[in-house]
């Protein structure tokens, strides 16, 4: 079936460390891929997206590349900050008229000074 | 610009009491609307979605129901709350030709 699998957390890093959160998906066709971020006590907000193979989404220093051959969309950031502490969700569009998406279980990132 | 509102922000209710959570979207027409629940430290569970007024699809059979009385209004209800209904409830919308989801600020429900 269609699913999204992301790296289990929690992830704890020191400030300025390199971040990778892995995400793989299963799907037919070429779905849109997303990373959402949820800060404590808030709703999710779109961090970045990619709509076709080899596209790179980027925002706020975060990047993810749509890899069709490995069905992956790993999130990376070269130097994390304390303010990046949040829960990160990978998601895949379901290619339906209803605009639904399938979400991973979320990865909690804590960045320590 | 588009905005999405949810209220109340927090709610504490006794077991067996009714529930009504409201979500409204501004600045867009005919959005797709969604209700999710997020248990503590867990991922998102899609509860209901709607592609138009009066059209509700249920993803998970449970103690809750949803209604869409107006184009940009989505309501989550229960006649009798259970302890297991506690969680963080998120409303979201998408446009008709996009699958980027825009989330509201959420409602934290505690059932005691």
Short mmCIF file of C-alpha atoms in Angstrom, two decimals:
data_model
loop_
_atom_site.label_atom_id
_atom_site.label_comp_id
_atom_site.label_asym_id
_atom_site.label_seq_id
_atom_site.Cartn_x
_atom_site.Cartn_y
_atom_site.Cartn_z
CA UNK A 1 0.00 0.00 0.00
CA UNK A 2 0.94 3.64 -0.10
CA UNK A 3 2.90 4.84 2.88
CA UNK A 4 5.50 7.26 4.18
CA UNK A 5 8.27 6.08 6.49
CA UNK A 6 10.52 8.52 8.26
CA UNK A 7 13.40 8.20 10.64
CA UNK A 8 12.36 7.52 14.18
CA UNK A 9 13.23 10.07 16.78
CA UNK A 10 13.93 11.72 18.95
CA UNK A 11 16.99 13.31 17.40
CA UNK A 12 19.20 15.46 19.61
CA UNK A 13 21.94 17.61 18.11
CA UNK A 14 24.25 20.37 19.20
CA UNK A 15 23.91 23.79 17.64
CA UNK A 16 25.64 24.07 14.24
CA UNK A 17 25.58 20.30 13.69
CA UNK A 18 24.50 18.76 10.39
CA UNK A 19 20.97 17.39 10.24
CA UNK A 20 19.55 14.55 8.18
CA UNK A 21 16.07 13.14 8.67
CA UNK A 22 15.38 10.23 6.35
CA UNK A 23 12.08 9.77 4.57
CA UNK A 24 11.05 7.11 2.08
CA UNK A 25 7.71 6.62 0.41
CA UNK A 26 5.76 4.15 -1.64
CA UNK A 27 3.47 5.33 -4.41
CA UNK A 28 2.42 4.88 -7.98
CA UNK A 29 3.22 7.69 -10.32
CA UNK A 30 4.88 10.93 -9.29
CA UNK A 31 3.26 12.34 -6.19
CA UNK A 32 4.18 15.67 -4.66
CA UNK A 33 6.42 15.35 -1.61
CA UNK A 34 6.44 17.63 1.42
CA UNK A 35 8.16 18.40 4.67
CA UNK A 36 6.06 20.08 7.34
CA UNK A 37 7.30 21.45 10.67
CA UNK A 38 5.36 21.67 13.91
CA UNK A 39 6.63 23.94 16.67
CA UNK A 40 5.48 23.20 20.23
CA UNK A 41 1.79 23.82 20.77
CA UNK A 42 1.13 24.85 17.17
CA UNK A 43 -0.30 23.41 13.99
CA UNK A 44 1.86 22.14 11.15
CA UNK A 45 3.27 24.50 8.57
CA UNK A 46 4.76 23.76 5.20
CA UNK A 47 8.55 23.81 5.27
CA UNK A 48 9.28 22.80 1.68
CA UNK A 49 7.94 20.74 -1.19
CA UNK A 50 8.94 19.13 -4.46
CA UNK A 51 6.58 18.14 -7.24
CA UNK A 52 8.67 16.06 -9.63
CA UNK A 53 11.72 13.83 -9.77
CA UNK A 54 15.08 15.54 -9.10
CA UNK A 55 13.38 18.71 -7.84
CA UNK A 56 14.99 20.22 -4.77
CA UNK A 57 12.79 21.96 -2.25
CA UNK A 58 14.48 24.48 0.03
CA UNK A 59 13.51 26.92 2.74
CA UNK A 60 15.17 28.44 5.83
CA UNK A 61 18.40 26.53 5.13
CA UNK A 62 16.61 23.18 4.88
CA UNK A 63 16.76 21.16 1.68
CA UNK A 64 15.28 17.93 0.34
CA UNK A 65 15.66 16.34 -3.10
CA UNK A 66 12.98 14.23 -4.77
CA UNK A 67 14.73 10.93 -5.56
CA UNK A 68 12.51 8.74 -7.70
CA UNK A 69 15.09 5.99 -8.04
CA UNK A 70 15.36 5.51 -4.27
CA UNK A 71 11.82 6.75 -3.47
CA UNK A 72 13.30 9.09 -0.89
CA UNK A 73 12.96 12.71 0.20
CA UNK A 74 15.51 13.16 2.98
CA UNK A 75 15.57 16.45 4.87
CA UNK A 76 18.95 18.11 5.43
CA UNK A 77 20.32 21.25 7.00
CA UNK A 78 23.98 22.13 7.19
CA UNK A 79 23.94 23.94 10.53
CA UNK A 80 21.00 23.65 12.90
CA UNK A 81 19.97 26.26 15.43
CA UNK A 82 18.17 25.97 18.75
CA UNK A 83 15.13 27.54 17.07
CA UNK A 84 14.93 24.54 14.71
CA UNK A 85 13.77 22.36 17.61
CA UNK A 86 10.40 21.01 16.46
CA UNK A 87 8.66 17.95 15.07
CA UNK A 88 9.22 17.34 11.36
CA UNK A 89 6.72 15.45 9.20
CA UNK A 90 7.37 14.00 5.78
CA UNK A 91 4.27 13.69 3.58
CA UNK A 92 3.25 12.46 0.16
CA UNK A 93 0.34 13.75 -1.91
CA UNK A 94 -2.19 11.04 -2.66
CA UNK A 95 -2.93 12.23 -6.20
CA UNK A 96 -6.65 12.43 -5.49
CA UNK A 97 -9.16 15.15 -6.25
CA UNK A 98 -9.68 15.51 -2.52
CA UNK A 99 -6.12 16.82 -2.05
CA UNK A 100 -5.33 14.26 0.61
CA UNK A 101 -1.82 13.50 1.78
CA UNK A 102 -0.25 10.63 3.69
CA UNK A 103 1.97 11.72 6.57
CA UNK A 104 4.88 10.01 8.27
CA UNK A 105 4.83 9.64 12.03
CA UNK A 106 7.00 12.68 12.67
CA UNK A 107 10.54 13.07 13.97
CA UNK A 108 11.22 15.18 17.03
CA UNK A 109 14.37 17.28 16.77
CA UNK A 110 15.95 18.94 19.79
CA UNK A 111 18.90 21.25 19.26
CA UNK A 112 20.98 22.09 22.32
CA UNK A 113 23.12 25.22 22.67
CA UNK B 1 -4.36 36.05 1.86
CA UNK B 2 -5.89 32.92 3.26
CA UNK B 3 -6.23 32.23 6.96
CA UNK B 4 -7.62 29.34 8.95
CA UNK B 5 -9.09 29.63 12.43
CA UNK B 6 -9.92 27.04 15.05
CA UNK B 7 -11.68 27.41 18.34
CA UNK B 8 -11.56 26.91 21.12
CA UNK B 9 -7.80 26.71 21.56
CA UNK B 10 -8.08 24.48 24.62
CA UNK B 11 -10.93 22.54 26.11
CA UNK B 12 -11.35 20.35 29.16
CA UNK B 13 -14.48 18.22 29.14
CA UNK B 14 -15.85 15.43 31.33
CA UNK B 15 -16.42 11.94 29.95
CA UNK B 16 -19.87 11.64 28.42
CA UNK B 17 -20.25 15.32 27.58
CA UNK B 18 -20.85 16.60 24.03
CA UNK B 19 -18.23 18.24 21.84
CA UNK B 20 -18.23 20.85 19.13
CA UNK B 21 -15.02 22.14 17.55
CA UNK B 22 -15.17 24.71 14.81
CA UNK B 23 -12.86 25.49 11.93
CA UNK B 24 -13.27 28.34 9.44
CA UNK B 25 -11.22 29.36 6.45
CA UNK B 26 -11.00 32.86 5.02
CA UNK B 27 -9.74 34.13 1.70
CA UNK B 28 -10.53 31.14 -0.50
CA UNK B 29 -13.56 29.44 -2.01
CA UNK B 30 -14.54 25.78 -2.19
CA UNK B 31 -11.58 24.45 -0.23
CA UNK B 32 -11.08 20.81 0.65
CA UNK B 33 -11.23 20.56 4.44
CA UNK B 34 -9.74 18.04 6.85
CA UNK B 35 -9.88 17.09 10.52
CA UNK B 36 -6.88 15.34 12.05
CA UNK B 37 -6.19 14.10 15.55
CA UNK B 38 -2.72 13.98 17.04
CA UNK B 39 -2.28 11.97 20.21
CA UNK B 40 0.52 13.02 22.54
CA UNK B 41 3.89 12.36 20.92
CA UNK B 42 2.29 10.68 17.94
CA UNK B 43 1.68 11.33 14.27
CA UNK B 44 -1.42 12.59 12.52
CA UNK B 45 -4.57 10.55 12.12
CA UNK B 46 -6.96 11.75 9.42
CA UNK B 47 -10.49 11.65 10.82
CA UNK B 48 -12.67 13.30 8.18
CA UNK B 49 -12.37 15.22 4.97
CA UNK B 50 -14.80 17.19 2.85
CA UNK B 51 -14.67 18.27 -0.79
CA UNK B 52 -17.81 20.42 -0.61
CA UNK B 53 -20.79 21.57 1.44
CA UNK B 54 -22.57 18.64 3.04
CA UNK B 55 -20.00 16.14 1.70
CA UNK B 56 -18.18 14.29 4.47
CA UNK B 57 -15.88 11.28 4.17
CA UNK B 58 -14.93 9.38 7.29
CA UNK B 59 -11.54 7.75 7.46
CA UNK B 60 -11.79 5.99 10.79
CA UNK B 61 -14.96 4.69 12.44
CA UNK B 62 -15.22 6.24 15.88
CA UNK B 63 -17.10 8.29 18.38
CA UNK B 64 -16.88 11.50 16.34
CA UNK B 65 -18.76 13.07 13.44
CA UNK B 66 -18.16 16.03 11.15
CA UNK B 67 -20.34 18.47 9.29
CA UNK B 68 -19.82 21.21 6.74
CA UNK B 69 -22.80 23.54 6.89
CA UNK B 70 -21.11 26.30 4.87
CA UNK B 71 -18.40 26.38 2.24
CA UNK B 72 -15.65 27.49 4.60
CA UNK B 73 -16.87 26.04 7.89
CA UNK B 74 -16.03 22.58 9.18
CA UNK B 75 -17.31 21.27 12.51
CA UNK B 76 -16.19 18.27 14.52
CA UNK B 77 -18.70 16.88 17.00
CA UNK B 78 -19.37 14.15 19.48
CA UNK B 79 -22.50 13.31 21.44
CA UNK B 80 -20.60 11.63 24.28
CA UNK B 81 -16.88 12.04 24.77
CA UNK B 82 -14.60 9.16 25.75
CA UNK B 83 -11.27 9.36 27.54
CA UNK B 84 -9.61 8.18 24.33
CA UNK B 85 -10.90 11.29 22.52
CA UNK B 86 -8.25 13.39 24.26
CA UNK B 87 -5.69 14.84 21.88
CA UNK B 88 -4.71 17.73 19.70
CA UNK B 89 -7.21 18.34 16.91
CA UNK B 90 -6.03 20.00 13.75
CA UNK B 91 -8.08 21.40 10.91
CA UNK B 92 -6.49 21.89 7.50
CA UNK B 93 -7.46 22.99 4.00
CA UNK B 94 -6.20 22.60 0.47
CA UNK B 95 -7.16 24.37 -2.72
CA UNK B 96 -8.99 22.53 -5.47
CA UNK B 97 -5.91 22.04 -7.63
CA UNK B 98 -3.22 21.64 -5.02
CA UNK B 99 -2.32 19.16 -2.31
CA UNK B 100 -0.33 21.50 -0.10
CA UNK B 101 -2.10 21.44 3.25
CA UNK B 102 -2.53 24.57 5.39
CA UNK B 103 -3.16 23.88 9.04
CA UNK B 104 -4.96 25.76 11.74
CA UNK B 105 -3.47 26.40 15.19
CA UNK B 106 -5.20 23.36 16.70
CA UNK B 107 -7.47 22.63 19.65
CA UNK B 108 -6.11 20.75 22.64
CA UNK B 109 -8.89 18.59 24.09
CA UNK B 110 -8.57 16.90 27.45
CA UNK B 111 -11.30 14.50 28.48
CA UNK B 112 -11.35 13.74 32.22
#
